[in-house]
XYZ file of C-alpha atoms in Angstrom:
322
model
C -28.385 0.406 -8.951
C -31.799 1.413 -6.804
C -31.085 4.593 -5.547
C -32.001 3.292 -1.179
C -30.617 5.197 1.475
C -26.817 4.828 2.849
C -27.205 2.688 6.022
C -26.365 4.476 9.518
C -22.962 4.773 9.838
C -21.725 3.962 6.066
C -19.549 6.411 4.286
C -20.428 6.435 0.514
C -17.139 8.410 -1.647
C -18.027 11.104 -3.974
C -14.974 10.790 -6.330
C -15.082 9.194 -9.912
C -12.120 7.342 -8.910
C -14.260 5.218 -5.597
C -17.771 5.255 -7.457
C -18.841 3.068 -10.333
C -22.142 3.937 -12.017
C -23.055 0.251 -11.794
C -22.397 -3.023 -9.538
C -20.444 -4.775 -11.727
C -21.686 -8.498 -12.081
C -19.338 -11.252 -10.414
C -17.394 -8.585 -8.698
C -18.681 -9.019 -4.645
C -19.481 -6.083 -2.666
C -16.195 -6.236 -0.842
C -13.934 -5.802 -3.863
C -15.622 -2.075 -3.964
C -13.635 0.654 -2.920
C -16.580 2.159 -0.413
C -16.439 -1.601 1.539
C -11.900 -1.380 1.481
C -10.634 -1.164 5.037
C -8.442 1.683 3.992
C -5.170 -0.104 5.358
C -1.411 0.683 3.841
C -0.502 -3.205 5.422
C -0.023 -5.080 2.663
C -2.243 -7.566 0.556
C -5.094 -4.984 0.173
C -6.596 -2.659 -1.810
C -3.442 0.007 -2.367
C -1.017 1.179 -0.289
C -1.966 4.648 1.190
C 2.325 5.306 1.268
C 2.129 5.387 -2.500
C -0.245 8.117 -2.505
C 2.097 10.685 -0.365
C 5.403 9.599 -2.253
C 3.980 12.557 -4.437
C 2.904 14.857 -1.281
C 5.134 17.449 -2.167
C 4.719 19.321 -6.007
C 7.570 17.913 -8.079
C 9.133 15.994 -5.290
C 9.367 11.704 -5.429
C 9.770 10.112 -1.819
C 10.831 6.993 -1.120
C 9.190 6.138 2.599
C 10.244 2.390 2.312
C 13.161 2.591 3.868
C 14.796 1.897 7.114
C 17.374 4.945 6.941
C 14.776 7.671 6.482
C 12.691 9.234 3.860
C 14.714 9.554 0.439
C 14.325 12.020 -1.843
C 13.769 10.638 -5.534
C 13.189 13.625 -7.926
C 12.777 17.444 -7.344
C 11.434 17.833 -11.371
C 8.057 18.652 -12.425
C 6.729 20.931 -9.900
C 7.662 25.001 -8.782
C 11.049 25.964 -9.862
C 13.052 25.284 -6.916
C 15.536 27.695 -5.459
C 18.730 28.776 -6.485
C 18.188 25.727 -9.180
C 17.692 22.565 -7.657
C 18.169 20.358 -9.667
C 17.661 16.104 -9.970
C 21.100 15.426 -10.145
C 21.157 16.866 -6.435
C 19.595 13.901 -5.405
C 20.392 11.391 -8.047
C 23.219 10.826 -6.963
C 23.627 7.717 -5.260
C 26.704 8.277 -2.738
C 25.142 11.337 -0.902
C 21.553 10.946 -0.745
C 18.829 13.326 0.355
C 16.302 12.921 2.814
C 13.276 14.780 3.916
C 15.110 16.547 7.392
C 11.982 18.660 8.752
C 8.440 19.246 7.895
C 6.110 22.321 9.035
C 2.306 22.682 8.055
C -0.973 22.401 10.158
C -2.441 18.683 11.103
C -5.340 19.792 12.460
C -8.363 22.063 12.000
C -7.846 23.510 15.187
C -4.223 25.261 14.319
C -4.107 28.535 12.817
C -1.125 29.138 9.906
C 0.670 30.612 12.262
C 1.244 27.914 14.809
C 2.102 24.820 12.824
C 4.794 23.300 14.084
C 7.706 21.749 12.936
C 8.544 18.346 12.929
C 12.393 17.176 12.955
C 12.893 13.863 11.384
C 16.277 13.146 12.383
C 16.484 10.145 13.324
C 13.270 8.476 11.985
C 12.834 5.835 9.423
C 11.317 6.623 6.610
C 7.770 5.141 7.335
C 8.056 7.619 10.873
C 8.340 10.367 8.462
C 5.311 8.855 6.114
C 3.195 9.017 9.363
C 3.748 12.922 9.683
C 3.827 13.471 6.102
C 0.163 11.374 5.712
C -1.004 13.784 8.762
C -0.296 17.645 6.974
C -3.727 19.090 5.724
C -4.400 21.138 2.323
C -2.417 24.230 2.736
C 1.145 25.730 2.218
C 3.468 23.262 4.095
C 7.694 23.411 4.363
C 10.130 20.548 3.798
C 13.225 20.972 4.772
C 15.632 18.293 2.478
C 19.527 17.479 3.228
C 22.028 14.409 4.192
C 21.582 12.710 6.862
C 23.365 13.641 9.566
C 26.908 14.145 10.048
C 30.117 16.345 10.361
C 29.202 18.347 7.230
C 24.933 18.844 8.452
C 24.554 18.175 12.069
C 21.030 19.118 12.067
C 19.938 21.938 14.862
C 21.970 22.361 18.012
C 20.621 20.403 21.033
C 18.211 23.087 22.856
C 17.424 25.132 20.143
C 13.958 23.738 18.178
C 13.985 23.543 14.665
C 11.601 25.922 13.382
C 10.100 26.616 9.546
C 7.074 28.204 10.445
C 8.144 31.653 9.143
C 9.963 30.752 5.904
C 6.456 28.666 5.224
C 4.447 31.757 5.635
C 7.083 34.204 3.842
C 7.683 31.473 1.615
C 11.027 31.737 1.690
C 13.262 29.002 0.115
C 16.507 28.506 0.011
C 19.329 26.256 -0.923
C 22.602 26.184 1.227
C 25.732 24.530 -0.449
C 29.176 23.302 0.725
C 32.250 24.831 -1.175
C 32.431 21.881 -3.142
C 28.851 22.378 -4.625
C 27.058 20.135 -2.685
C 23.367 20.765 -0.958
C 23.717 21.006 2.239
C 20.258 22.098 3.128
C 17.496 22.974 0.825
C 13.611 24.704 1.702
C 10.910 24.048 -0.658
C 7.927 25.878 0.280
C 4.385 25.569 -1.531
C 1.040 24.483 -1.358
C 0.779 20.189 -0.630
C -0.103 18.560 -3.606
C -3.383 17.702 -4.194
C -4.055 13.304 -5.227
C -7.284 14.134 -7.191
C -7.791 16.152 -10.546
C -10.884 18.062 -10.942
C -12.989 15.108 -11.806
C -12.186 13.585 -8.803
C -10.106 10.885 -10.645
C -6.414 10.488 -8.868
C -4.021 12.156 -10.715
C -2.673 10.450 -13.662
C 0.289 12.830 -14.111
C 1.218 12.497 -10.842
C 0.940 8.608 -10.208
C 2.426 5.894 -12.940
C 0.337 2.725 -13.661
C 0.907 0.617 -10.948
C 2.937 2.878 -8.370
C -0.219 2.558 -5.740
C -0.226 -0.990 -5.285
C 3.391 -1.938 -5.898
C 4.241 -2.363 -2.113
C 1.768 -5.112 -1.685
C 2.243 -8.452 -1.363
C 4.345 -9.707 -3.782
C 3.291 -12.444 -4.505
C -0.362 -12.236 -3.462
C -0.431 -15.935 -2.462
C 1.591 -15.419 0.813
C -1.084 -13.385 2.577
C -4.157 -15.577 0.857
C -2.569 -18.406 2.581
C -2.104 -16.476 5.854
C -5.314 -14.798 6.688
C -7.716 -17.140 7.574
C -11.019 -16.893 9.996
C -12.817 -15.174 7.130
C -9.941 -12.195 7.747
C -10.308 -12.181 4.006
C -13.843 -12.933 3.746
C -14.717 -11.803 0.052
C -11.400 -13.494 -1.025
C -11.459 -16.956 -0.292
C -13.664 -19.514 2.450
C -12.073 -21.101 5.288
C -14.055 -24.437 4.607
C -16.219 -25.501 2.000
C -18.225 -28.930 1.441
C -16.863 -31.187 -1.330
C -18.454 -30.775 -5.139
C -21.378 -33.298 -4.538
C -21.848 -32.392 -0.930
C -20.880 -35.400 0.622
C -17.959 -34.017 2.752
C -19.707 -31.236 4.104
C -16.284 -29.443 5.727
C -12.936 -29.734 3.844
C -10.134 -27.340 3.704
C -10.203 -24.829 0.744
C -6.254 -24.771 0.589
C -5.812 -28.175 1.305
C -2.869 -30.005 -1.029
C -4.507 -33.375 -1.257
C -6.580 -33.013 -4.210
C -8.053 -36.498 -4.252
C -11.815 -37.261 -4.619
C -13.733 -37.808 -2.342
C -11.184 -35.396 -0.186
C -10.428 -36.074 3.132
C -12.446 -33.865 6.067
C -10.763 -30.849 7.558
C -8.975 -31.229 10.662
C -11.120 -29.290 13.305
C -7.866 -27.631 15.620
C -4.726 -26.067 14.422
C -3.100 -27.559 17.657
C 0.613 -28.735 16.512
C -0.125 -27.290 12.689
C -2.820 -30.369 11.798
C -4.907 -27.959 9.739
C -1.665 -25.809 8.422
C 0.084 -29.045 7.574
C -3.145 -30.505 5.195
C -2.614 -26.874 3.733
C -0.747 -25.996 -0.092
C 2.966 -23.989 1.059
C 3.694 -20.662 -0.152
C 5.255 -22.025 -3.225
C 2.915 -24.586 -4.079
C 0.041 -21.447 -4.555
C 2.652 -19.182 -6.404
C 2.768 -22.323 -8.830
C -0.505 -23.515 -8.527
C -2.884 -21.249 -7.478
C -5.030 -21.908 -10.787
C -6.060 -25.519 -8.639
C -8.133 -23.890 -6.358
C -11.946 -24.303 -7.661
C -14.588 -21.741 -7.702
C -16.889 -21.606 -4.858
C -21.122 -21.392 -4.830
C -23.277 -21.553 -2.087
C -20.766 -22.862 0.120
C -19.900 -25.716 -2.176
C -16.887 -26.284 -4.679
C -17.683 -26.292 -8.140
C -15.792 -29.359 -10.581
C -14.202 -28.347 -13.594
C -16.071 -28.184 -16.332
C -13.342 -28.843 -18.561
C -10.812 -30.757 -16.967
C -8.393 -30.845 -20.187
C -7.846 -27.429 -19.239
C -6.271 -28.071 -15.462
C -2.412 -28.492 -14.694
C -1.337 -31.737 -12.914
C 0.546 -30.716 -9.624
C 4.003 -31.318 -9.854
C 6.189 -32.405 -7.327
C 4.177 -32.433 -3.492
C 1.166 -31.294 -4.515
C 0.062 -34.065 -6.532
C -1.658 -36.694 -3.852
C 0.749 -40.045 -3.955
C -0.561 -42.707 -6.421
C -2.870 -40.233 -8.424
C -2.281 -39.450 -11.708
C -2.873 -35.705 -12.814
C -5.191 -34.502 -15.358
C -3.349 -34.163 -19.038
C -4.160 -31.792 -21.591
């Protein structure tokens, strides 16, 4: 690529892992990484949630939940105290959850004011938002039940407070009689998402963890965003293969040829209704044809297209056969 000068106001990354040495050919500009809108909503690029899930060394976090942050796993990082172990939270009929966290936010605290945040009482994306928030640096997580006769949490009045364990690095883990964790402090540096090539951290993230919260399937969100939303996915309208209809809708289920003209409001769903459902895309996304300078390209093999079953095909037409 010709080395030019960032535009004003562009970020460029400097990580392996954002940065190809080369424009790959077919791929547009906004499938890069530089041109994502860094957004954890899904249908795009990754979810930002995955990343922290690992925020913590050795600890798995579960932030899609409506009860709280779960704790997955305690293996693979600093010994724990007193022997944490997984089966502390493995098991199923008394979960942990991430209780309180304590680490600076911002540049502008010193180590020894960060302050704590309780999460009782937050669901687990709540907790995700202070969790995303905690900078480089030794950070506290408190880790326990939820809340109830056994672990309260802290008396009303009385804040809850990590800041000195953090900076002592004290730890601890406080049982019931029957062996149970009660409360447990892991204290140690956040973990880091990049290796030192800048590449994010295979050990730390499976093959396909980042994007596994996304739309599943795809289809439901290509169908939604429209308005050029999802402008290097997909056009709105197109003109017809030989350029006769010059607007037609992309998604539209009536195949035929010469295809009808779009419907120019969405007033009482015309345009939605002249539109392929959720299902018919899972099924038969593969009918939608590529598109060049504004225009839809034909087939050039058209033993190799499905008929549409059911709806999709348009009444009285005949699909193609292999």
């Amino acid at each position: 690529m010709p080395d030019l000068p960032p535009p004003a106001g562009k970020f460029f990354p400097r990580n392996l892992t954002a940065r190809a040495d080369y424009q790959v050919r077919g791929n547009p500009s906004g499938s890069r990484p530089e041109s994502g809108v860094d957004n954890c909503f899904p249908g795009l690029e990754f979810d930002q949630r995955n990343l922290d899930t690992a925020f913590f060394p050795g600890l798995r976090v579960d932030f899609h939940r409506a009860d709280g942050a779960r704790v997955l796993s305690v293996a693979g990082g600093p010994p724990p105290p007193d022997g944490l172990a997984d089966t502390d939270v493995s098991d199923d009929r008394r979960p942990l959850y991430v209780r309180a966290l304590c680490g600076r936010t911002t540049v502008d605290q010193t180590e020894a004011r960060a302050a704590t945040v309780d999460c009782t009482g937050m669901d687990g994306l709540d907790v995700w938002r202070h969790v995303h928030d905690l900078l480089p640096g030794r950070i506290a997580v408190l880790i326990g039940p939820l809340p109830d006769r056994n672990f309260p949490g802290p008396p009303p009045g009385e804040p809850l407070d990590l800041n000195d364990p953090r900076l002592n690095n004290t730890g601890y883990v406080q049982r019931s009689g029957n062996g149970e964790v009660e409360a447990a402090l892991l204290v140690a540096d956040r973990a880091r998402y990049l290796d030192d090539d800048g590449v994010i951290e295979p050990a730390a993230y499976r093959p396909g963890e980042l994007t596994r919260s996304l739309c599943a399937p795809w289809q439901y969100d290509f169908r939604d965003c429209g308005c050029y939303y999802w402008a290097a996915s997909k056009p709105d309208v197109t003109s017809s293969a030989d350029g006769t209809v010059p607007e037609v809708n992309f998604l539209r289920r009536d195949r035929s040829d010469p295809p009808a003209p779009d419907k120019t409001s969405d007033i009482g769903g015309q345009r939605s209704d002249l539109e392929l459902t959720y299902g018919d895309l899972v099924r038969d996304w593969n009918v939608l044809p590529v598109v060049l300078d504004d225009r839809e390209q034909r087939d050039p093999d058209p033993r190799s297209a499905r008929p549409l079953p059911g709806p999709c095909a348009p009444a009285g037409a005949a699909g193609p056969t292999k």
